[in-house]
Amino acid sequence: MSKTSNDENPKQKVTHMCLIFSHTLITEDVARYTYPGSGTQDDPFVVDWIPNDPRNPMTGIGKGMKWLITVIMALGTLSITFSSTAFSGAIPQIQKDFHASTELSILSVSLFVLGIAIAPMTWAPLSELYGRQVIYAVMFCLVTVFGAGSIWSHNIETLLVLRFFAGAFGSSAIVNSAGVITDMFVAKERGLAMIVYTSAPFVGPTIGPICGGFVAQYGGWKWVDGMTVIFTGICWIVGMILVPETYQPYLLIRRAKKLCAMTGHKYVSKLEVGKPERKAFATFTRAIARPWVMLFFEAIVLLVSIYTAIVYGTLYLMFTAFPIVYEQERGWSQGVAGLPYIGVLVGQILSMFFYVVLEVGYQKKLAKNPDKAKPEDRLAPAIIGAVILPLGLFWFAWSTFPHVHWIVSVLGGALFGFGQVILFISLVNYIVDAYTIYVASAVAANAILRGLFGAAL
């Protein structure tokens, strides 16, 4: 095969559909590029991205498309977290239709969250073996199918089982979305994108009871279920059409294998150089074990996961408290009793704008000293959130009495929402910057504890 020099290649233009359907994208420049090595078994060609490589997710995807993909990933995560709590607004209707106890009806929420907690330990390693794209497509298809199936449940047992599996398959969005964003953005650009993504795990559970309460009051629990199915179904279709494969190690391995087949020479990805070839089963088991190893043997991952799990569990405790405070104690209707969640939502949205201001300051500091950037720099906002969050809880707890005006407790919820999101964004940004290649496994380790606390509390 003829080779060219490694002179700077002009930027090659390819359509976005080429990125969707081709994981290797062997253009003429890619095929003719001079890779290090001699192409033998002992000294293979080492495959890396060529200059201006159109398949490199960091340089080949336009800025506008990167942000569109980020929004799609965030909405996918939002659709799952929204679905987790939307049923909390339909508990009375589930009790009535299935003649079930309150505790059993609440399991329609708890088991969905439990599925979110358990399954990421499988989906994250699989995405690092087989790429993000196929896992997203298959899992979102399944969450939509199981969600649709639960609409036709004839007893509470069927509903609970289907809700659990819907949560388990939907959890892939939570871990894969962080991976996709990390694949596309360099560290200095990643902060704003992570703000969009990390808001979804908290904003979704907040708006779920608001929408679910009104829909259930006028249409019943099946319409609530239908609403979540439509949401996840749209995210599935849009994601399949617009989101390409972005995991760089997987793409380079696929390209190396393709070049081997085309030329007869030996090519390996730069990430495989010097590593012994493993059988598929050994690679799979190693990948499956990685999130557990990171959770229990990486002190950073363990401590951050415990902290965010407590915060996430507290959010679900708030969801339990709101119906008691506003529906039982104040006598509000089922739909209206969900409106105080807007206070938490407003606090969460304000925290995102506040974090944008902090991120701009961080970027200016980074521009002056780009070589001194450390993942620990991402933790400064967490200090603010760690103080504001308990203040919001204290405020809410001591203002819930019926003789105190309702706005006072709603403001406490807003303060809680502000501290909660700014804390979570800061900690997730820290994890992402510290574990870039295995970010899906690191986020999965975080997600399992977070989900377990949410389900239990």
PDB file of C-alpha atoms in Angstrom, residues 44-236:
ATOM      1  CA  PRO A  44       2.550  -3.354  13.734  1.00  0.00           C
ATOM      2  CA  PHE A  45       1.395  -0.021  12.364  1.00  0.00           C
ATOM      3  CA  VAL A  46       0.090   2.065  15.288  1.00  0.00           C
ATOM      4  CA  VAL A  47      -3.244   3.649  14.416  1.00  0.00           C
ATOM      5  CA  ASP A  48      -4.073   7.083  15.790  1.00  0.00           C
ATOM      6  CA  TRP A  49      -6.149   9.959  14.467  1.00  0.00           C
ATOM      7  CA  ILE A  50      -4.559  11.626  11.461  1.00  0.00           C
ATOM      8  CA  PRO A  51      -4.461  15.454  11.268  1.00  0.00           C
ATOM      9  CA  ASN A  52      -7.951  16.868  10.642  1.00  0.00           C
ATOM     10  CA  ASP A  53      -9.422  13.375  10.870  1.00  0.00           C
ATOM     11  CA  PRO A  54     -13.174  13.670  10.179  1.00  0.00           C
ATOM     12  CA  ARG A  55     -13.908  10.640  12.408  1.00  0.00           C
ATOM     13  CA  ASN A  56     -12.194  12.099  15.481  1.00  0.00           C
ATOM     14  CA  PRO A  57     -15.145  13.079  17.729  1.00  0.00           C
ATOM     15  CA  MET A  58     -13.249  16.028  19.186  1.00  0.00           C
ATOM     16  CA  THR A  59     -12.341  17.621  15.848  1.00  0.00           C
ATOM     17  CA  GLY A  60     -14.558  15.992  13.232  1.00  0.00           C
ATOM     18  CA  ILE A  61     -17.899  17.001  14.760  1.00  0.00           C
ATOM     19  CA  GLY A  62     -18.816  20.665  14.352  1.00  0.00           C
ATOM     20  CA  LYS A  63     -19.372  22.850  17.401  1.00  0.00           C
ATOM     21  CA  GLY A  64     -23.069  23.321  16.704  1.00  0.00           C
ATOM     22  CA  MET A  65     -23.594  19.584  16.247  1.00  0.00           C
ATOM     23  CA  LYS A  66     -21.677  18.872  19.466  1.00  0.00           C
ATOM     24  CA  TRP A  67     -24.093  21.056  21.385  1.00  0.00           C
ATOM     25  CA  LEU A  68     -27.097  19.491  19.666  1.00  0.00           C
ATOM     26  CA  ILE A  69     -25.813  16.036  20.651  1.00  0.00           C
ATOM     27  CA  THR A  70     -25.234  17.299  24.202  1.00  0.00           C
ATOM     28  CA  VAL A  71     -28.844  18.495  24.403  1.00  0.00           C
ATOM     29  CA  ILE A  72     -30.087  15.157  23.012  1.00  0.00           C
ATOM     30  CA  MET A  73     -28.048  13.249  25.604  1.00  0.00           C
ATOM     31  CA  ALA A  74     -29.320  15.505  28.388  1.00  0.00           C
ATOM     32  CA  LEU A  75     -32.931  15.076  27.241  1.00  0.00           C
ATOM     33  CA  GLY A  76     -32.433  11.307  27.115  1.00  0.00           C
ATOM     34  CA  THR A  77     -31.264  11.340  30.720  1.00  0.00           C
ATOM     35  CA  LEU A  78     -34.076  13.732  31.616  1.00  0.00           C
ATOM     36  CA  SER A  79     -36.658  11.385  30.099  1.00  0.00           C
ATOM     37  CA  ILE A  80     -35.496   8.558  32.391  1.00  0.00           C
ATOM     38  CA  THR A  81     -35.304  10.588  35.596  1.00  0.00           C
ATOM     39  CA  PHE A  82     -38.638  12.216  34.719  1.00  0.00           C
ATOM     40  CA  SER A  83     -40.185   8.768  34.280  1.00  0.00           C
ATOM     41  CA  SER A  84     -38.832   7.691  37.661  1.00  0.00           C
ATOM     42  CA  THR A  85     -40.966  10.158  39.632  1.00  0.00           C
ATOM     43  CA  ALA A  86     -43.892  10.917  37.319  1.00  0.00           C
ATOM     44  CA  PHE A  87     -45.692   7.912  38.843  1.00  0.00           C
ATOM     45  CA  SER A  88     -45.474   9.490  42.297  1.00  0.00           C
ATOM     46  CA  GLY A  89     -48.212  11.861  41.158  1.00  0.00           C
ATOM     47  CA  ALA A  90     -50.427   8.911  40.205  1.00  0.00           C
ATOM     48  CA  ILE A  91     -50.236   6.843  43.408  1.00  0.00           C
ATOM     49  CA  PRO A  92     -53.940   7.354  44.348  1.00  0.00           C
ATOM     50  CA  GLN A  93     -55.077   6.172  40.898  1.00  0.00           C
ATOM     51  CA  ILE A  94     -52.791   3.098  41.047  1.00  0.00           C
ATOM     52  CA  GLN A  95     -54.185   2.245  44.490  1.00  0.00           C
ATOM     53  CA  LYS A  96     -57.744   2.558  43.222  1.00  0.00           C
ATOM     54  CA  ASP A  97     -57.326   0.592  39.971  1.00  0.00           C
ATOM     55  CA  PHE A  98     -55.359  -2.299  41.474  1.00  0.00           C
ATOM     56  CA  HIS A  99     -56.806  -2.218  45.018  1.00  0.00           C
ATOM     57  CA  ALA A 100     -53.228  -1.969  46.258  1.00  0.00           C
ATOM     58  CA  SER A 101     -51.846  -0.529  49.480  1.00  0.00           C
ATOM     59  CA  THR A 102     -49.971   2.772  49.541  1.00  0.00           C
ATOM     60  CA  GLU A 103     -46.679   0.986  50.192  1.00  0.00           C
ATOM     61  CA  LEU A 104     -47.155  -1.359  47.239  1.00  0.00           C
ATOM     62  CA  SER A 105     -48.163   1.484  44.931  1.00  0.00           C
ATOM     63  CA  ILE A 106     -45.078   3.508  45.874  1.00  0.00           C
ATOM     64  CA  LEU A 107     -42.965   0.571  44.696  1.00  0.00           C
ATOM     65  CA  SER A 108     -43.829   1.635  41.125  1.00  0.00           C
ATOM     66  CA  VAL A 109     -41.420   4.505  41.771  1.00  0.00           C
ATOM     67  CA  SER A 110     -38.932   2.706  44.029  1.00  0.00           C
ATOM     68  CA  LEU A 111     -38.420  -0.291  41.722  1.00  0.00           C
ATOM     69  CA  PHE A 112     -37.861   1.970  38.718  1.00  0.00           C
ATOM     70  CA  VAL A 113     -35.156   3.804  40.678  1.00  0.00           C
ATOM     71  CA  LEU A 114     -33.739   0.469  41.863  1.00  0.00           C
ATOM     72  CA  GLY A 115     -33.380  -0.592  38.217  1.00  0.00           C
ATOM     73  CA  ILE A 116     -31.542   2.665  37.542  1.00  0.00           C
ATOM     74  CA  ALA A 117     -29.215   1.834  40.435  1.00  0.00           C
ATOM     75  CA  ILE A 118     -28.322  -1.741  39.523  1.00  0.00           C
ATOM     76  CA  ALA A 119     -28.047  -1.805  35.737  1.00  0.00           C
ATOM     77  CA  PRO A 120     -25.361   0.873  35.051  1.00  0.00           C
ATOM     78  CA  MET A 121     -22.703  -1.571  36.221  1.00  0.00           C
ATOM     79  CA  THR A 122     -23.488  -3.577  33.084  1.00  0.00           C
ATOM     80  CA  TRP A 123     -24.250  -0.868  30.511  1.00  0.00           C
ATOM     81  CA  ALA A 124     -21.176   1.283  31.242  1.00  0.00           C
ATOM     82  CA  PRO A 125     -18.597  -1.480  30.591  1.00  0.00           C
ATOM     83  CA  LEU A 126     -20.548  -2.653  27.550  1.00  0.00           C
ATOM     84  CA  SER A 127     -20.395   0.870  26.108  1.00  0.00           C
ATOM     85  CA  GLU A 128     -16.612   0.818  26.567  1.00  0.00           C
ATOM     86  CA  LEU A 129     -16.440  -2.526  24.735  1.00  0.00           C
ATOM     87  CA  TYR A 130     -19.004  -2.069  21.957  1.00  0.00           C
ATOM     88  CA  GLY A 131     -19.350   1.699  21.776  1.00  0.00           C
ATOM     89  CA  ARG A 132     -21.933   4.173  23.015  1.00  0.00           C
ATOM     90  CA  GLN A 133     -24.150   4.201  19.939  1.00  0.00           C
ATOM     91  CA  VAL A 134     -25.396   0.613  19.893  1.00  0.00           C
ATOM     92  CA  ILE A 135     -25.983   0.546  23.669  1.00  0.00           C
ATOM     93  CA  TYR A 136     -27.997   3.773  23.458  1.00  0.00           C
ATOM     94  CA  ALA A 137     -30.123   2.513  20.557  1.00  0.00           C
ATOM     95  CA  VAL A 138     -30.886  -0.919  22.002  1.00  0.00           C
ATOM     96  CA  MET A 139     -31.480   0.176  25.590  1.00  0.00           C
ATOM     97  CA  PHE A 140     -33.710   3.123  24.698  1.00  0.00           C
ATOM     98  CA  CYS A 141     -35.733   0.846  22.459  1.00  0.00           C
ATOM     99  CA  LEU A 142     -36.212  -1.564  25.365  1.00  0.00           C
ATOM    100  CA  VAL A 143     -37.133   1.110  27.912  1.00  0.00           C
ATOM    101  CA  THR A 144     -39.781   2.377  25.488  1.00  0.00           C
ATOM    102  CA  VAL A 145     -41.110  -1.138  24.861  1.00  0.00           C
ATOM    103  CA  PHE A 146     -41.282  -2.048  28.560  1.00  0.00           C
ATOM    104  CA  GLY A 147     -42.847   1.313  29.368  1.00  0.00           C
ATOM    105  CA  ALA A 148     -45.496   0.765  26.717  1.00  0.00           C
ATOM    106  CA  GLY A 149     -46.105  -2.764  27.989  1.00  0.00           C
ATOM    107  CA  SER A 150     -46.762  -1.541  31.511  1.00  0.00           C
ATOM    108  CA  ILE A 151     -49.717   0.518  30.250  1.00  0.00           C
ATOM    109  CA  TRP A 152     -51.573  -2.756  29.672  1.00  0.00           C
ATOM    110  CA  SER A 153     -50.812  -4.200  33.106  1.00  0.00           C
ATOM    111  CA  HIS A 154     -53.816  -6.026  34.583  1.00  0.00           C
ATOM    112  CA  ASN A 155     -52.408  -6.323  38.093  1.00  0.00           C
ATOM    113  CA  ILE A 156     -49.958  -4.504  40.342  1.00  0.00           C
ATOM    114  CA  GLU A 157     -47.357  -7.270  40.101  1.00  0.00           C
ATOM    115  CA  THR A 158     -47.058  -6.913  36.323  1.00  0.00           C
ATOM    116  CA  LEU A 159     -46.799  -3.140  36.603  1.00  0.00           C
ATOM    117  CA  LEU A 160     -44.018  -3.343  39.189  1.00  0.00           C
ATOM    118  CA  VAL A 161     -41.960  -5.879  37.207  1.00  0.00           C
ATOM    119  CA  LEU A 162     -42.217  -3.904  33.969  1.00  0.00           C
ATOM    120  CA  ARG A 163     -41.364  -0.658  35.745  1.00  0.00           C
ATOM    121  CA  PHE A 164     -38.235  -2.262  37.202  1.00  0.00           C
ATOM    122  CA  PHE A 165     -37.015  -3.422  33.790  1.00  0.00           C
ATOM    123  CA  ALA A 166     -37.841  -0.053  32.214  1.00  0.00           C
ATOM    124  CA  GLY A 167     -35.656   1.636  34.834  1.00  0.00           C
ATOM    125  CA  ALA A 168     -32.872  -0.916  34.368  1.00  0.00           C
ATOM    126  CA  PHE A 169     -32.701  -0.425  30.598  1.00  0.00           C
ATOM    127  CA  GLY A 170     -33.180   3.336  30.881  1.00  0.00           C
ATOM    128  CA  SER A 171     -30.217   3.693  33.201  1.00  0.00           C
ATOM    129  CA  SER A 172     -27.898   3.291  30.213  1.00  0.00           C
ATOM    130  CA  ALA A 173     -28.708   6.897  29.278  1.00  0.00           C
ATOM    131  CA  ILE A 174     -27.369   8.208  32.581  1.00  0.00           C
ATOM    132  CA  VAL A 175     -23.898   6.673  32.233  1.00  0.00           C
ATOM    133  CA  ASN A 176     -23.523   6.835  28.449  1.00  0.00           C
ATOM    134  CA  SER A 177     -24.483  10.498  28.181  1.00  0.00           C
ATOM    135  CA  ALA A 178     -21.561  11.564  30.361  1.00  0.00           C
ATOM    136  CA  GLY A 179     -19.284   9.413  28.210  1.00  0.00           C
ATOM    137  CA  VAL A 180     -20.490  10.967  24.951  1.00  0.00           C
ATOM    138  CA  ILE A 181     -19.885  14.497  26.250  1.00  0.00           C
ATOM    139  CA  THR A 182     -16.412  13.548  27.481  1.00  0.00           C
ATOM    140  CA  ASP A 183     -15.646  12.015  24.072  1.00  0.00           C
ATOM    141  CA  MET A 184     -16.487  15.242  22.183  1.00  0.00           C
ATOM    142  CA  PHE A 185     -15.175  18.072  24.354  1.00  0.00           C
ATOM    143  CA  VAL A 186     -11.672  18.814  25.607  1.00  0.00           C
ATOM    144  CA  ALA A 187     -11.397  19.595  29.317  1.00  0.00           C
ATOM    145  CA  LYS A 188     -11.448  23.386  28.967  1.00  0.00           C
ATOM    146  CA  GLU A 189     -14.707  23.236  26.931  1.00  0.00           C
ATOM    147  CA  ARG A 190     -16.381  20.467  28.895  1.00  0.00           C
ATOM    148  CA  GLY A 191     -17.641  22.450  31.885  1.00  0.00           C
ATOM    149  CA  LEU A 192     -20.592  24.158  30.181  1.00  0.00           C
ATOM    150  CA  ALA A 193     -21.627  20.937  28.431  1.00  0.00           C
ATOM    151  CA  MET A 194     -21.581  19.074  31.744  1.00  0.00           C
ATOM    152  CA  ILE A 195     -23.866  21.721  33.255  1.00  0.00           C
ATOM    153  CA  VAL A 196     -26.499  20.800  30.661  1.00  0.00           C
ATOM    154  CA  TYR A 197     -26.060  17.067  31.288  1.00  0.00           C
ATOM    155  CA  THR A 198     -25.775  17.034  35.078  1.00  0.00           C
ATOM    156  CA  SER A 199     -28.940  19.077  35.522  1.00  0.00           C
ATOM    157  CA  ALA A 200     -31.035  16.223  34.090  1.00  0.00           C
ATOM    158  CA  PRO A 201     -30.741  13.730  37.008  1.00  0.00           C
ATOM    159  CA  PHE A 202     -32.216  16.364  39.331  1.00  0.00           C
ATOM    160  CA  VAL A 203     -34.516  18.447  37.136  1.00  0.00           C
ATOM    161  CA  GLY A 204     -36.234  15.305  35.805  1.00  0.00           C
ATOM    162  CA  PRO A 205     -37.334  13.982  39.215  1.00  0.00           C
ATOM    163  CA  THR A 206     -38.527  17.487  40.133  1.00  0.00           C
ATOM    164  CA  ILE A 207     -40.837  18.077  37.163  1.00  0.00           C
ATOM    165  CA  GLY A 208     -42.059  14.458  37.129  1.00  0.00           C
ATOM    166  CA  PRO A 209     -44.490  14.803  40.070  1.00  0.00           C
ATOM    167  CA  ILE A 210     -45.771  18.164  38.769  1.00  0.00           C
ATOM    168  CA  CYS A 211     -46.751  16.762  35.367  1.00  0.00           C
ATOM    169  CA  GLY A 212     -47.740  13.359  36.756  1.00  0.00           C
ATOM    170  CA  GLY A 213     -50.077  14.845  39.365  1.00  0.00           C
ATOM    171  CA  PHE A 214     -52.163  16.846  36.902  1.00  0.00           C
ATOM    172  CA  VAL A 215     -52.207  14.151  34.200  1.00  0.00           C
ATOM    173  CA  ALA A 216     -53.224  11.475  36.721  1.00  0.00           C
ATOM    174  CA  GLN A 217     -55.924  13.692  38.231  1.00  0.00           C
ATOM    175  CA  TYR A 218     -57.667  14.147  34.881  1.00  0.00           C
ATOM    176  CA  GLY A 219     -56.569  11.085  32.874  1.00  0.00           C
ATOM    177  CA  GLY A 220     -55.480   8.361  35.286  1.00  0.00           C
ATOM    178  CA  TRP A 221     -52.158   6.558  35.748  1.00  0.00           C
ATOM    179  CA  LYS A 222     -52.171   5.049  32.245  1.00  0.00           C
ATOM    180  CA  TRP A 223     -51.911   8.504  30.704  1.00  0.00           C
ATOM    181  CA  VAL A 224     -48.973   9.225  32.996  1.00  0.00           C
ATOM    182  CA  ASP A 225     -47.325   6.050  31.732  1.00  0.00           C
ATOM    183  CA  GLY A 226     -48.148   7.004  28.150  1.00  0.00           C
ATOM    184  CA  MET A 227     -46.594  10.426  28.649  1.00  0.00           C
ATOM    185  CA  THR A 228     -43.289   8.878  29.773  1.00  0.00           C
ATOM    186  CA  VAL A 229     -43.342   6.401  26.864  1.00  0.00           C
ATOM    187  CA  ILE A 230     -43.809   9.206  24.341  1.00  0.00           C
ATOM    188  CA  PHE A 231     -40.908  11.115  25.934  1.00  0.00           C
ATOM    189  CA  THR A 232     -38.495   8.167  25.878  1.00  0.00           C
ATOM    190  CA  GLY A 233     -39.655   7.113  22.405  1.00  0.00           C
ATOM    191  CA  ILE A 234     -38.893  10.532  20.936  1.00  0.00           C
ATOM    192  CA  CYS A 235     -35.439  10.531  22.577  1.00  0.00           C
ATOM    193  CA  TRP A 236     -34.779   7.059  21.165  1.00  0.00           C
TER     194      TRP A 236
END
